[in-house]
Amino acid sequence: MTVDKGKWCGLECNHKRERSQKRKTRIRDVLGEFFVSNNRITIADVAKSAGVSAATVGRVVGGYGTVSSKTRDKVMQAIAELGYSPNVVAQGLRSRKTKTIAVVIGSISNSFFANMVNAIENEADEYGYNVIICNTNEDPELEMKQIVNLQARMIDGIILSSAWPVGSMRPEKESVYRCGVPVVMVDRRVEGLDFDVIESENFAGSYKTTNYLIALGHRKIGILGTGNYSTINDRIAGYKQALADRKIEFQPRRVLTPRRKKNQYNTMEIDNFFLSNRDMTAVMILNNSLAETALLRLDHLAAYDRDKLSIICWDDAGMNKLLGLTTVQQFPEEIGREAAKRVIGLIEKRDLPGEKKNIIGTELIIRSSCKPL
């Protein structure tokens, strides 16, 4: 049998073309399905389905302006049927608002900050705002990096508990914090940053607590705090004022602010403080992050009689209740609520900017850790 090579080649070429065409059709069908299933529903699609204008849909989605309940229901039904999801990023770019507040703190593991942040989140949610939490580990340089990064995220406002020690903020650093969005400071003040401050009555609380110990007969009172911050300095100042008013000589050796690195305290400093003040009859520990370390060091020191020492702590953590520790209770939840209200008021221009202070009271909770002499 003789094969016509020309005819055979033609048939083979036709077969290849058919296979190629089928493959292209199959690919096109798959891609078509992909593009149809992933076609983003727009606000115009919702408006067409609901029989309203795109502007009306925008008011419903954005929660602004006035829309009748009947129209709102039609729009919400169209959104549900079409599976429309608003592009929050695009909305933020258009409005220059992202409905986001940043909270910059030392560490969320600190119960004071944890309670404060929880209150901020609850209050912000009432106004339709989201919250971003940034931990600085009490590192000022990391804090500045966080502030710069937050600017890139287009946040609307910042609530800040600064890691800068008193007197260490140089003028050239201040511009980082003047980032064009409202800033409200909590718990601590920083010289050079004239923002609103929400804080506890640190001076008055310490003054009243020192007087309580003096009334029990104590004269040799020590004080432990963390770092050169406005909060601690105010509490030390209240302690000094109470001693002066009662004509009790202030002894510098009875005050210690131990060094720390990444929230780990220098235990040798704490040991030396107690051992060099064996005549001390009472001590105030000015913040809860230090209290646990200080109490453990007391138990470790066999040469020190802890049972003869009256102890007062700041911040009413669960440990204080368990150990029967007399405590200066702060109200971080109230501080958080007030800070959130203030920063949102500034963001929405309901409040005018300007340095304001809001002092939140404290309460002395008396338990068994303080004994009269």
mmCIF file of C-alpha atoms in Angstrom:
data_model
loop_
_atom_site.group_PDB
_atom_site.id
_atom_site.type_symbol
_atom_site.label_atom_id
_atom_site.label_comp_id
_atom_site.label_asym_id
_atom_site.label_seq_id
_atom_site.Cartn_x
_atom_site.Cartn_y
_atom_site.Cartn_z
ATOM 1 C CA MET A 1 0.000 0.000 0.000
ATOM 2 C CA THR A 2 1.400 3.311 -1.081
ATOM 3 C CA VAL A 3 1.034 6.209 1.399
ATOM 4 C CA ASP A 4 0.589 9.727 0.047
ATOM 5 C CA LYS A 5 3.131 11.572 2.230
ATOM 6 C CA GLY A 6 1.706 14.983 1.424
ATOM 7 C CA LYS A 7 -1.810 13.949 2.404
ATOM 8 C CA TRP A 8 -0.513 12.279 5.605
ATOM 9 C CA CYS A 9 1.399 15.416 6.642
ATOM 10 C CA GLY A 10 -1.693 17.542 6.033
ATOM 11 C CA LEU A 11 -3.872 15.276 8.180
ATOM 12 C CA GLU A 12 -1.274 15.298 10.971
ATOM 13 C CA CYS A 13 -1.056 19.100 10.893
ATOM 14 C CA ASN A 14 -4.863 19.394 11.079
ATOM 15 C CA HIS A 15 -4.919 17.019 14.044
ATOM 16 C CA LYS A 16 -2.273 19.080 15.859
ATOM 17 C CA ARG A 17 -4.203 22.287 15.193
ATOM 18 C CA GLU A 18 -7.378 20.707 16.578
ATOM 19 C CA ARG A 19 -5.545 19.541 19.726
ATOM 20 C CA SER A 20 -4.019 22.979 20.181
ATOM 21 C CA GLN A 21 -7.387 24.692 19.716
ATOM 22 C CA LYS A 22 -9.047 22.367 22.261
ATOM 23 C CA ARG A 23 -6.249 23.084 24.763
ATOM 24 C CA LYS A 24 -6.646 26.847 24.294
ATOM 25 C CA THR A 25 -10.434 26.582 24.683
ATOM 26 C CA ARG A 26 -10.003 24.543 27.873
ATOM 27 C CA ILE A 27 -7.540 27.094 29.309
ATOM 28 C CA ARG A 28 -9.831 29.979 28.340
ATOM 29 C CA ASP A 29 -12.801 28.275 30.030
ATOM 30 C CA VAL A 30 -10.837 27.745 33.229
ATOM 31 C CA LEU A 31 -9.543 31.287 33.254
ATOM 32 C CA GLY A 32 -13.000 32.565 32.479
ATOM 33 C CA GLU A 33 -14.415 30.732 35.467
ATOM 34 C CA PHE A 34 -11.607 32.131 37.597
ATOM 35 C CA PHE A 35 -12.198 35.720 36.531
ATOM 36 C CA VAL A 36 -15.963 35.439 36.934
ATOM 37 C CA SER A 37 -15.690 33.901 40.407
ATOM 38 C CA ASN A 38 -13.169 36.517 41.512
ATOM 39 C CA ASN A 39 -14.779 39.564 39.969
ATOM 40 C CA ARG A 40 -14.981 42.105 42.803
ATOM 41 C CA ILE A 41 -18.420 43.467 43.533
ATOM 42 C CA THR A 42 -18.294 47.247 43.495
ATOM 43 C CA ILE A 43 -20.344 49.893 45.255
ATOM 44 C CA ALA A 44 -21.936 50.662 41.872
ATOM 45 C CA ASP A 45 -23.190 47.046 41.656
ATOM 46 C CA VAL A 46 -24.779 47.378 45.092
ATOM 47 C CA ALA A 47 -26.366 50.706 44.132
ATOM 48 C CA LYS A 48 -27.845 49.199 40.938
ATOM 49 C CA SER A 49 -29.228 46.183 42.803
ATOM 50 C CA ALA A 50 -30.773 48.340 45.553
ATOM 51 C CA GLY A 51 -32.096 50.947 43.137
ATOM 52 C CA VAL A 52 -30.276 53.820 44.838
ATOM 53 C CA SER A 53 -27.283 56.031 44.117
ATOM 54 C CA ALA A 54 -23.695 55.051 44.853
ATOM 55 C CA ALA A 55 -23.525 58.025 47.232
ATOM 56 C CA THR A 56 -26.403 56.537 49.266
ATOM 57 C CA VAL A 57 -24.615 53.179 49.470
ATOM 58 C CA GLY A 58 -21.499 55.046 50.594
ATOM 59 C CA ARG A 59 -23.441 56.712 53.424
ATOM 60 C CA VAL A 60 -24.822 53.361 54.601
ATOM 61 C CA VAL A 61 -21.450 51.586 54.462
ATOM 62 C CA GLY A 62 -19.540 54.505 55.962
ATOM 63 C CA GLY A 63 -22.093 55.177 58.684
ATOM 64 C CA TYR A 64 -22.335 58.902 57.957
ATOM 65 C CA GLY A 65 -25.048 61.237 56.746
ATOM 66 C CA THR A 66 -28.801 60.597 56.865
ATOM 67 C CA VAL A 67 -30.489 57.587 55.247
ATOM 68 C CA SER A 68 -34.034 56.366 55.853
ATOM 69 C CA SER A 69 -34.438 52.978 57.534
ATOM 70 C CA LYS A 70 -36.270 51.640 54.442
ATOM 71 C CA THR A 71 -33.408 52.653 52.138
ATOM 72 C CA ARG A 72 -30.814 51.326 54.574
ATOM 73 C CA ASP A 73 -32.590 47.944 54.646
ATOM 74 C CA LYS A 74 -32.618 47.798 50.815
ATOM 75 C CA VAL A 75 -28.912 48.565 50.655
ATOM 76 C CA MET A 76 -28.044 46.032 53.375
ATOM 77 C CA GLN A 77 -30.101 43.367 51.562
ATOM 78 C CA ALA A 78 -28.248 44.076 48.304
ATOM 79 C CA ILE A 79 -24.908 43.902 50.130
ATOM 80 C CA ALA A 80 -25.831 40.516 51.599
ATOM 81 C CA GLU A 81 -27.105 39.102 48.273
ATOM 82 C CA LEU A 82 -24.093 40.256 46.277
ATOM 83 C CA GLY A 83 -21.496 39.480 48.979
ATOM 84 C CA TYR A 84 -20.119 43.017 48.811
ATOM 85 C CA SER A 85 -17.143 43.767 51.057
ATOM 86 C CA PRO A 86 -16.032 47.412 51.336
ATOM 87 C CA ASN A 87 -12.389 48.137 50.581
ATOM 88 C CA VAL A 88 -11.309 49.660 53.900
ATOM 89 C CA VAL A 89 -7.843 50.498 52.607
ATOM 90 C CA ALA A 90 -9.240 52.420 49.652
ATOM 91 C CA GLN A 91 -11.685 54.224 51.916
ATOM 92 C CA GLY A 92 -8.821 55.220 54.179
ATOM 93 C CA LEU A 93 -6.773 56.527 51.269
ATOM 94 C CA ARG A 94 -9.676 58.656 50.074
ATOM 95 C CA SER A 95 -10.666 60.041 53.442
ATOM 96 C CA ARG A 96 -7.180 60.085 55.022
ATOM 97 C CA LYS A 97 -8.836 58.313 57.963
ATOM 98 C CA THR A 98 -8.461 54.635 58.876
ATOM 99 C CA LYS A 99 -10.499 54.626 62.120
ATOM 100 C CA THR A 100 -7.447 53.236 63.881
ATOM 101 C CA ILE A 101 -5.810 54.258 67.164
ATOM 102 C CA ALA A 102 -2.347 53.067 68.201
ATOM 103 C CA VAL A 103 -1.499 52.389 71.848
ATOM 104 C CA VAL A 104 2.247 52.527 72.524
ATOM 105 C CA ILE A 105 3.201 51.081 75.928
ATOM 106 C CA GLY A 106 6.096 49.455 77.769
ATOM 107 C CA SER A 107 4.668 45.932 77.887
ATOM 108 C CA ILE A 108 1.199 44.431 77.627
ATOM 109 C CA SER A 109 2.334 41.805 80.184
ATOM 110 C CA ASN A 110 2.202 44.524 82.859
ATOM 111 C CA SER A 111 -1.264 44.188 84.429
ATOM 112 C CA PHE A 112 -1.598 47.985 84.700
ATOM 113 C CA PHE A 113 -1.167 48.371 80.940
ATOM 114 C CA ALA A 114 -3.248 45.259 80.171
ATOM 115 C CA ASN A 115 -6.245 46.654 82.078
ATOM 116 C CA MET A 116 -5.767 50.087 80.541
ATOM 117 C CA VAL A 117 -5.586 48.727 76.979
ATOM 118 C CA ASN A 118 -8.694 46.610 77.511
ATOM 119 C CA ALA A 119 -10.617 49.753 78.504
ATOM 120 C CA ILE A 120 -9.216 51.656 75.501
ATOM 121 C CA GLU A 121 -10.361 48.895 73.124
ATOM 122 C CA ASN A 122 -13.845 48.837 74.610
ATOM 123 C CA GLU A 123 -14.203 52.614 74.428
ATOM 124 C CA ALA A 124 -12.773 52.804 70.903
ATOM 125 C CA ASP A 125 -15.180 50.117 69.711
ATOM 126 C CA GLU A 126 -18.104 52.272 70.870
ATOM 127 C CA TYR A 127 -16.943 54.942 68.419
ATOM 128 C CA GLY A 128 -16.156 52.488 65.595
ATOM 129 C CA TYR A 129 -12.363 52.613 65.983
ATOM 130 C CA ASN A 130 -9.845 49.766 65.873
ATOM 131 C CA VAL A 131 -6.788 49.593 68.152
ATOM 132 C CA ILE A 132 -3.178 48.627 67.366
ATOM 133 C CA ILE A 133 -0.942 47.757 70.348
ATOM 134 C CA CYS A 134 2.807 48.401 70.208
ATOM 135 C CA ASN A 135 5.199 47.232 72.943
ATOM 136 C CA THR A 136 8.442 49.158 73.445
ATOM 137 C CA ASN A 137 10.016 47.102 76.265
ATOM 138 C CA GLU A 138 10.743 50.521 77.823
ATOM 139 C CA ASP A 139 13.269 51.246 75.053
ATOM 140 C CA PRO A 140 13.032 54.902 73.869
ATOM 141 C CA GLU A 141 14.724 54.183 70.530
ATOM 142 C CA LEU A 142 12.323 51.333 69.791
ATOM 143 C CA GLU A 143 9.482 53.651 70.786
ATOM 144 C CA MET A 144 10.592 56.169 68.142
ATOM 145 C CA LYS A 145 10.724 53.432 65.497
ATOM 146 C CA GLN A 146 7.202 52.408 66.448
ATOM 147 C CA ILE A 147 5.966 55.994 66.045
ATOM 148 C CA VAL A 148 7.584 56.264 62.587
ATOM 149 C CA ASN A 149 6.076 52.922 61.493
ATOM 150 C CA LEU A 150 2.657 53.980 62.697
ATOM 151 C CA GLN A 151 2.779 57.072 60.510
ATOM 152 C CA ALA A 152 3.220 54.793 57.482
ATOM 153 C CA ARG A 153 0.124 52.846 58.563
ATOM 154 C CA MET A 154 -1.929 56.072 58.465
ATOM 155 C CA ILE A 155 -3.221 55.709 62.032
ATOM 156 C CA ASP A 156 -5.554 58.466 63.195
ATOM 157 C CA GLY A 157 -4.256 58.984 66.740
ATOM 158 C CA ILE A 158 -1.796 57.707 69.352
ATOM 159 C CA ILE A 159 -2.111 56.939 73.059
ATOM 160 C CA LEU A 160 1.404 56.886 74.465
ATOM 161 C CA SER A 161 3.060 55.795 77.707
ATOM 162 C CA SER A 162 6.559 56.959 76.883
ATOM 163 C CA ALA A 163 9.773 55.131 77.784
ATOM 164 C CA TRP A 164 11.821 58.352 77.848
ATOM 165 C CA PRO A 165 13.308 59.032 81.305
ATOM 166 C CA VAL A 166 12.905 62.517 82.749
ATOM 167 C CA GLY A 167 15.292 65.033 81.138
ATOM 168 C CA SER A 168 16.562 62.669 78.413
ATOM 169 C CA MET A 169 14.389 63.801 75.506
ATOM 170 C CA ARG A 170 16.546 65.978 73.227
ATOM 171 C CA PRO A 171 14.837 68.709 71.157
ATOM 172 C CA GLU A 172 15.758 67.088 67.835
ATOM 173 C CA LYS A 173 13.813 63.962 68.841
ATOM 174 C CA GLU A 174 10.580 65.830 69.519
ATOM 175 C CA SER A 175 9.682 66.191 65.837
ATOM 176 C CA VAL A 176 9.165 62.414 65.546
ATOM 177 C CA TYR A 177 6.240 62.705 67.964
ATOM 178 C CA ARG A 178 4.710 65.708 66.204
ATOM 179 C CA CYS A 179 3.558 63.451 63.397
ATOM 180 C CA GLY A 180 0.410 65.280 62.358
ATOM 181 C CA VAL A 181 -2.026 63.121 64.348
ATOM 182 C CA PRO A 182 -3.350 63.693 67.883
ATOM 183 C CA VAL A 183 -1.256 62.224 70.716
ATOM 184 C CA VAL A 184 -2.514 61.663 74.263
ATOM 185 C CA MET A 185 -0.026 60.584 76.925
ATOM 186 C CA VAL A 186 -0.963 58.212 79.744
ATOM 187 C CA ASP A 187 0.710 57.517 83.086
ATOM 188 C CA ARG A 188 3.889 59.490 82.278
ATOM 189 C CA ARG A 189 4.845 62.982 81.167
ATOM 190 C CA VAL A 190 7.862 63.840 79.018
ATOM 191 C CA GLU A 191 9.487 67.270 79.056
ATOM 192 C CA GLY A 192 9.248 68.894 75.637
ATOM 193 C CA LEU A 193 6.131 66.956 74.591
ATOM 194 C CA ASP A 194 3.227 69.245 75.454
ATOM 195 C CA PHE A 195 0.473 66.717 74.785
ATOM 196 C CA ASP A 196 -2.572 65.983 76.925
ATOM 197 C CA VAL A 197 -1.803 63.716 79.905
ATOM 198 C CA ILE A 198 -4.069 61.273 81.742
ATOM 199 C CA GLU A 199 -2.395 60.039 84.934
ATOM 200 C CA SER A 200 -2.961 58.915 88.523
ATOM 201 C CA GLU A 201 -2.589 61.232 91.502
ATOM 202 C CA ASN A 202 0.976 60.040 92.021
ATOM 203 C CA PHE A 203 2.181 62.794 94.365
ATOM 204 C CA ALA A 204 -0.989 62.900 96.485
ATOM 205 C CA GLY A 205 -1.330 59.117 96.605
ATOM 206 C CA SER A 206 2.226 58.669 97.840
ATOM 207 C CA TYR A 207 1.877 61.528 100.330
ATOM 208 C CA LYS A 208 -1.247 59.964 101.873
ATOM 209 C CA THR A 209 0.348 56.496 101.975
ATOM 210 C CA THR A 210 3.507 57.733 103.701
ATOM 211 C CA ASN A 211 1.375 59.526 106.268
ATOM 212 C CA TYR A 212 -0.519 56.284 106.884
ATOM 213 C CA LEU A 213 2.776 54.531 107.746
ATOM 214 C CA ILE A 214 3.884 57.432 109.939
ATOM 215 C CA ALA A 215 0.577 57.254 111.807
ATOM 216 C CA LEU A 216 1.347 53.587 112.534
ATOM 217 C CA GLY A 217 4.568 54.712 114.200
ATOM 218 C CA HIS A 218 7.013 54.120 111.342
ATOM 219 C CA ARG A 219 9.870 56.583 110.867
ATOM 220 C CA LYS A 220 12.432 54.509 108.949
ATOM 221 C CA ILE A 221 10.544 54.072 105.708
ATOM 222 C CA GLY A 222 12.181 52.893 102.483
ATOM 223 C CA ILE A 223 10.981 53.256 98.913
ATOM 224 C CA LEU A 224 11.591 51.164 95.779
ATOM 225 C CA GLY A 225 10.697 52.385 92.274
ATOM 226 C CA THR A 226 11.582 51.761 88.661
ATOM 227 C CA GLY A 227 13.527 54.283 86.639
ATOM 228 C CA ASN A 228 13.672 58.024 86.298
ATOM 229 C CA TYR A 229 10.102 58.536 85.097
ATOM 230 C CA SER A 230 7.683 61.315 86.004
ATOM 231 C CA THR A 231 5.379 58.765 87.652
ATOM 232 C CA ILE A 232 8.062 57.460 90.028
ATOM 233 C CA ASN A 233 9.545 60.907 90.655
ATOM 234 C CA ASP A 234 6.130 62.269 91.692
ATOM 235 C CA ARG A 235 5.641 59.368 94.104
ATOM 236 C CA ILE A 236 9.090 59.887 95.608
ATOM 237 C CA ALA A 237 8.346 63.624 95.918
ATOM 238 C CA GLY A 238 5.097 62.851 97.782
ATOM 239 C CA TYR A 239 7.019 60.561 100.146
ATOM 240 C CA LYS A 240 9.653 63.238 100.807
ATOM 241 C CA GLN A 241 6.995 65.883 101.434
ATOM 242 C CA ALA A 242 5.211 63.699 103.976
ATOM 243 C CA LEU A 243 8.486 63.111 105.848
ATOM 244 C CA ALA A 244 9.286 66.826 105.816
ATOM 245 C CA ASP A 245 5.822 67.777 107.096
ATOM 246 C CA ARG A 246 6.281 65.396 110.041
ATOM 247 C CA LYS A 247 9.845 66.634 110.700
ATOM 248 C CA ILE A 248 11.354 63.235 109.800
ATOM 249 C CA GLU A 249 14.798 63.378 108.239
ATOM 250 C CA PHE A 250 15.007 62.087 104.672
ATOM 251 C CA GLN A 251 17.672 59.402 104.147
ATOM 252 C CA PRO A 252 18.796 59.051 100.489
ATOM 253 C CA ARG A 253 20.026 55.496 101.136
ATOM 254 C CA ARG A 254 16.432 54.436 101.758
ATOM 255 C CA VAL A 255 15.422 55.204 98.149
ATOM 256 C CA LEU A 256 16.332 52.855 95.285
ATOM 257 C CA THR A 257 15.333 52.793 91.614
ATOM 258 C CA PRO A 258 17.125 49.605 90.467
ATOM 259 C CA ARG A 259 18.471 49.300 86.964
ATOM 260 C CA ARG A 260 16.780 46.896 84.612
ATOM 261 C CA LYS A 261 17.322 45.405 81.195
ATOM 262 C CA LYS A 262 14.401 44.060 79.179
ATOM 263 C CA ASN A 263 12.215 44.151 82.288
ATOM 264 C CA GLN A 264 14.759 42.142 84.315
ATOM 265 C CA TYR A 265 15.821 43.971 87.470
ATOM 266 C CA ASN A 266 19.321 44.066 88.932
ATOM 267 C CA THR A 267 18.734 41.748 91.884
ATOM 268 C CA MET A 268 22.121 42.519 93.440
ATOM 269 C CA GLU A 269 21.082 46.159 93.822
ATOM 270 C CA ILE A 270 17.841 45.099 95.503
ATOM 271 C CA ASP A 271 19.667 42.711 97.862
ATOM 272 C CA ASN A 272 22.127 45.439 98.850
ATOM 273 C CA PHE A 273 19.264 47.873 99.433
ATOM 274 C CA PHE A 274 17.606 45.613 101.996
ATOM 275 C CA LEU A 275 20.860 44.504 103.644
ATOM 276 C CA SER A 276 22.101 48.082 104.060
ATOM 277 C CA ASN A 277 18.746 49.147 105.542
ATOM 278 C CA ARG A 278 18.213 46.470 108.184
ATOM 279 C CA ASP A 279 16.834 49.097 110.555
ATOM 280 C CA MET A 280 14.053 49.902 108.056
ATOM 281 C CA THR A 281 10.582 49.137 109.453
ATOM 282 C CA ALA A 282 8.476 49.785 106.337
ATOM 283 C CA VAL A 283 8.915 49.920 102.565
ATOM 284 C CA MET A 284 6.773 51.177 99.692
ATOM 285 C CA ILE A 285 7.182 49.404 96.329
ATOM 286 C CA LEU A 286 6.024 51.867 93.725
ATOM 287 C CA ASN A 287 4.915 49.627 90.865
ATOM 288 C CA ASN A 288 3.667 46.070 90.389
ATOM 289 C CA SER A 289 6.357 45.023 87.896
ATOM 290 C CA LEU A 290 8.959 45.466 90.657
ATOM 291 C CA ALA A 291 6.926 44.087 93.575
ATOM 292 C CA GLU A 292 7.271 40.412 92.660
ATOM 293 C CA THR A 293 11.058 40.660 92.251
ATOM 294 C CA ALA A 294 11.494 42.620 95.497
ATOM 295 C CA LEU A 295 9.379 40.170 97.539
ATOM 296 C CA LEU A 296 11.255 37.173 96.135
ATOM 297 C CA ARG A 297 14.570 38.809 97.034
ATOM 298 C CA LEU A 298 13.326 39.364 100.589
ATOM 299 C CA ASP A 299 12.538 35.657 100.913
ATOM 300 C CA HIS A 300 15.970 34.835 99.506
ATOM 301 C CA LEU A 301 17.806 36.928 102.111
ATOM 302 C CA ALA A 302 18.188 34.695 105.158
ATOM 303 C CA ALA A 303 19.906 37.526 107.063
ATOM 304 C CA TYR A 304 16.845 39.767 106.725
ATOM 305 C CA ASP A 305 13.747 39.392 108.934
ATOM 306 C CA ARG A 306 10.893 40.090 106.544
ATOM 307 C CA ASP A 307 8.234 39.536 109.231
ATOM 308 C CA LYS A 308 9.310 42.785 110.921
ATOM 309 C CA LEU A 309 8.884 44.795 107.725
ATOM 310 C CA SER A 310 5.610 46.506 106.825
ATOM 311 C CA ILE A 311 5.033 46.527 103.056
ATOM 312 C CA ILE A 312 2.863 48.651 100.753
ATOM 313 C CA CYS A 313 2.638 48.104 96.970
ATOM 314 C CA TRP A 314 1.165 50.120 94.118
ATOM 315 C CA ASP A 315 -1.400 48.498 91.777
ATOM 316 C CA ASP A 316 -3.781 45.906 93.190
ATOM 317 C CA ALA A 317 -2.692 42.741 91.376
ATOM 318 C CA GLY A 318 -3.996 39.291 92.321
ATOM 319 C CA MET A 319 -0.746 38.583 94.154
ATOM 320 C CA ASN A 320 -1.425 41.483 96.531
ATOM 321 C CA LYS A 321 -4.772 40.067 97.579
ATOM 322 C CA LEU A 322 -3.332 36.575 98.007
ATOM 323 C CA LEU A 323 -0.443 37.792 100.185
ATOM 324 C CA GLY A 324 -2.537 40.312 102.102
ATOM 325 C CA LEU A 325 -0.492 43.277 100.871
ATOM 326 C CA THR A 326 -1.703 46.781 101.634
ATOM 327 C CA THR A 327 -1.979 48.477 98.251
ATOM 328 C CA VAL A 328 -2.336 51.853 96.604
ATOM 329 C CA GLN A 329 -4.935 51.018 93.997
ATOM 330 C CA GLN A 330 -4.815 52.856 90.703
ATOM 331 C CA PHE A 331 -7.634 52.812 88.167
ATOM 332 C CA PRO A 332 -6.054 51.991 84.783
ATOM 333 C CA GLU A 333 -9.467 51.274 83.281
ATOM 334 C CA GLU A 334 -10.556 54.846 83.953
ATOM 335 C CA ILE A 335 -7.274 56.178 82.587
ATOM 336 C CA GLY A 336 -7.803 54.107 79.421
ATOM 337 C CA ARG A 337 -11.384 55.270 78.935
ATOM 338 C CA GLU A 338 -10.475 58.922 79.396
ATOM 339 C CA ALA A 339 -7.498 58.632 77.026
ATOM 340 C CA ALA A 340 -9.626 56.978 74.326
ATOM 341 C CA LYS A 341 -12.353 59.616 74.614
ATOM 342 C CA ARG A 342 -9.820 62.418 74.444
ATOM 343 C CA VAL A 343 -7.881 61.132 71.437
ATOM 344 C CA ILE A 344 -11.099 60.368 69.510
ATOM 345 C CA GLY A 345 -12.415 63.846 70.372
ATOM 346 C CA LEU A 346 -9.223 65.319 68.915
ATOM 347 C CA ILE A 347 -9.349 63.086 65.823
ATOM 348 C CA GLU A 348 -12.941 64.063 65.094
ATOM 349 C CA LYS A 349 -12.240 67.705 65.971
ATOM 350 C CA ARG A 350 -14.894 67.786 68.688
ATOM 351 C CA ASP A 351 -12.141 68.783 71.131
ATOM 352 C CA LEU A 352 -9.522 71.469 70.675
ATOM 353 C CA PRO A 353 -5.831 70.563 71.015
ATOM 354 C CA GLY A 354 -3.928 71.965 73.946
ATOM 355 C CA GLU A 355 -2.003 70.610 76.883
ATOM 356 C CA LYS A 356 -4.468 69.346 79.476
ATOM 357 C CA LYS A 357 -4.014 67.140 82.522
ATOM 358 C CA ASN A 358 -6.569 64.744 83.881
ATOM 359 C CA ILE A 359 -5.663 63.393 87.324
ATOM 360 C CA ILE A 360 -7.342 60.110 88.286
ATOM 361 C CA GLY A 361 -7.609 59.403 92.021
ATOM 362 C CA THR A 362 -6.118 56.470 93.933
ATOM 363 C CA GLU A 363 -7.390 54.428 96.880
ATOM 364 C CA LEU A 364 -5.422 52.918 99.782
ATOM 365 C CA ILE A 365 -6.586 49.358 100.390
ATOM 366 C CA ILE A 366 -5.503 48.309 103.877
ATOM 367 C CA ARG A 367 -4.643 44.652 104.463
ATOM 368 C CA SER A 368 -2.469 42.712 106.904
ATOM 369 C CA SER A 369 1.011 43.606 105.563
ATOM 370 C CA CYS A 370 1.314 46.837 107.593
ATOM 371 C CA LYS A 371 1.744 46.589 111.369
ATOM 372 C CA PRO A 372 1.818 49.357 113.975
ATOM 373 C CA LEU A 373 5.021 49.817 115.946
#
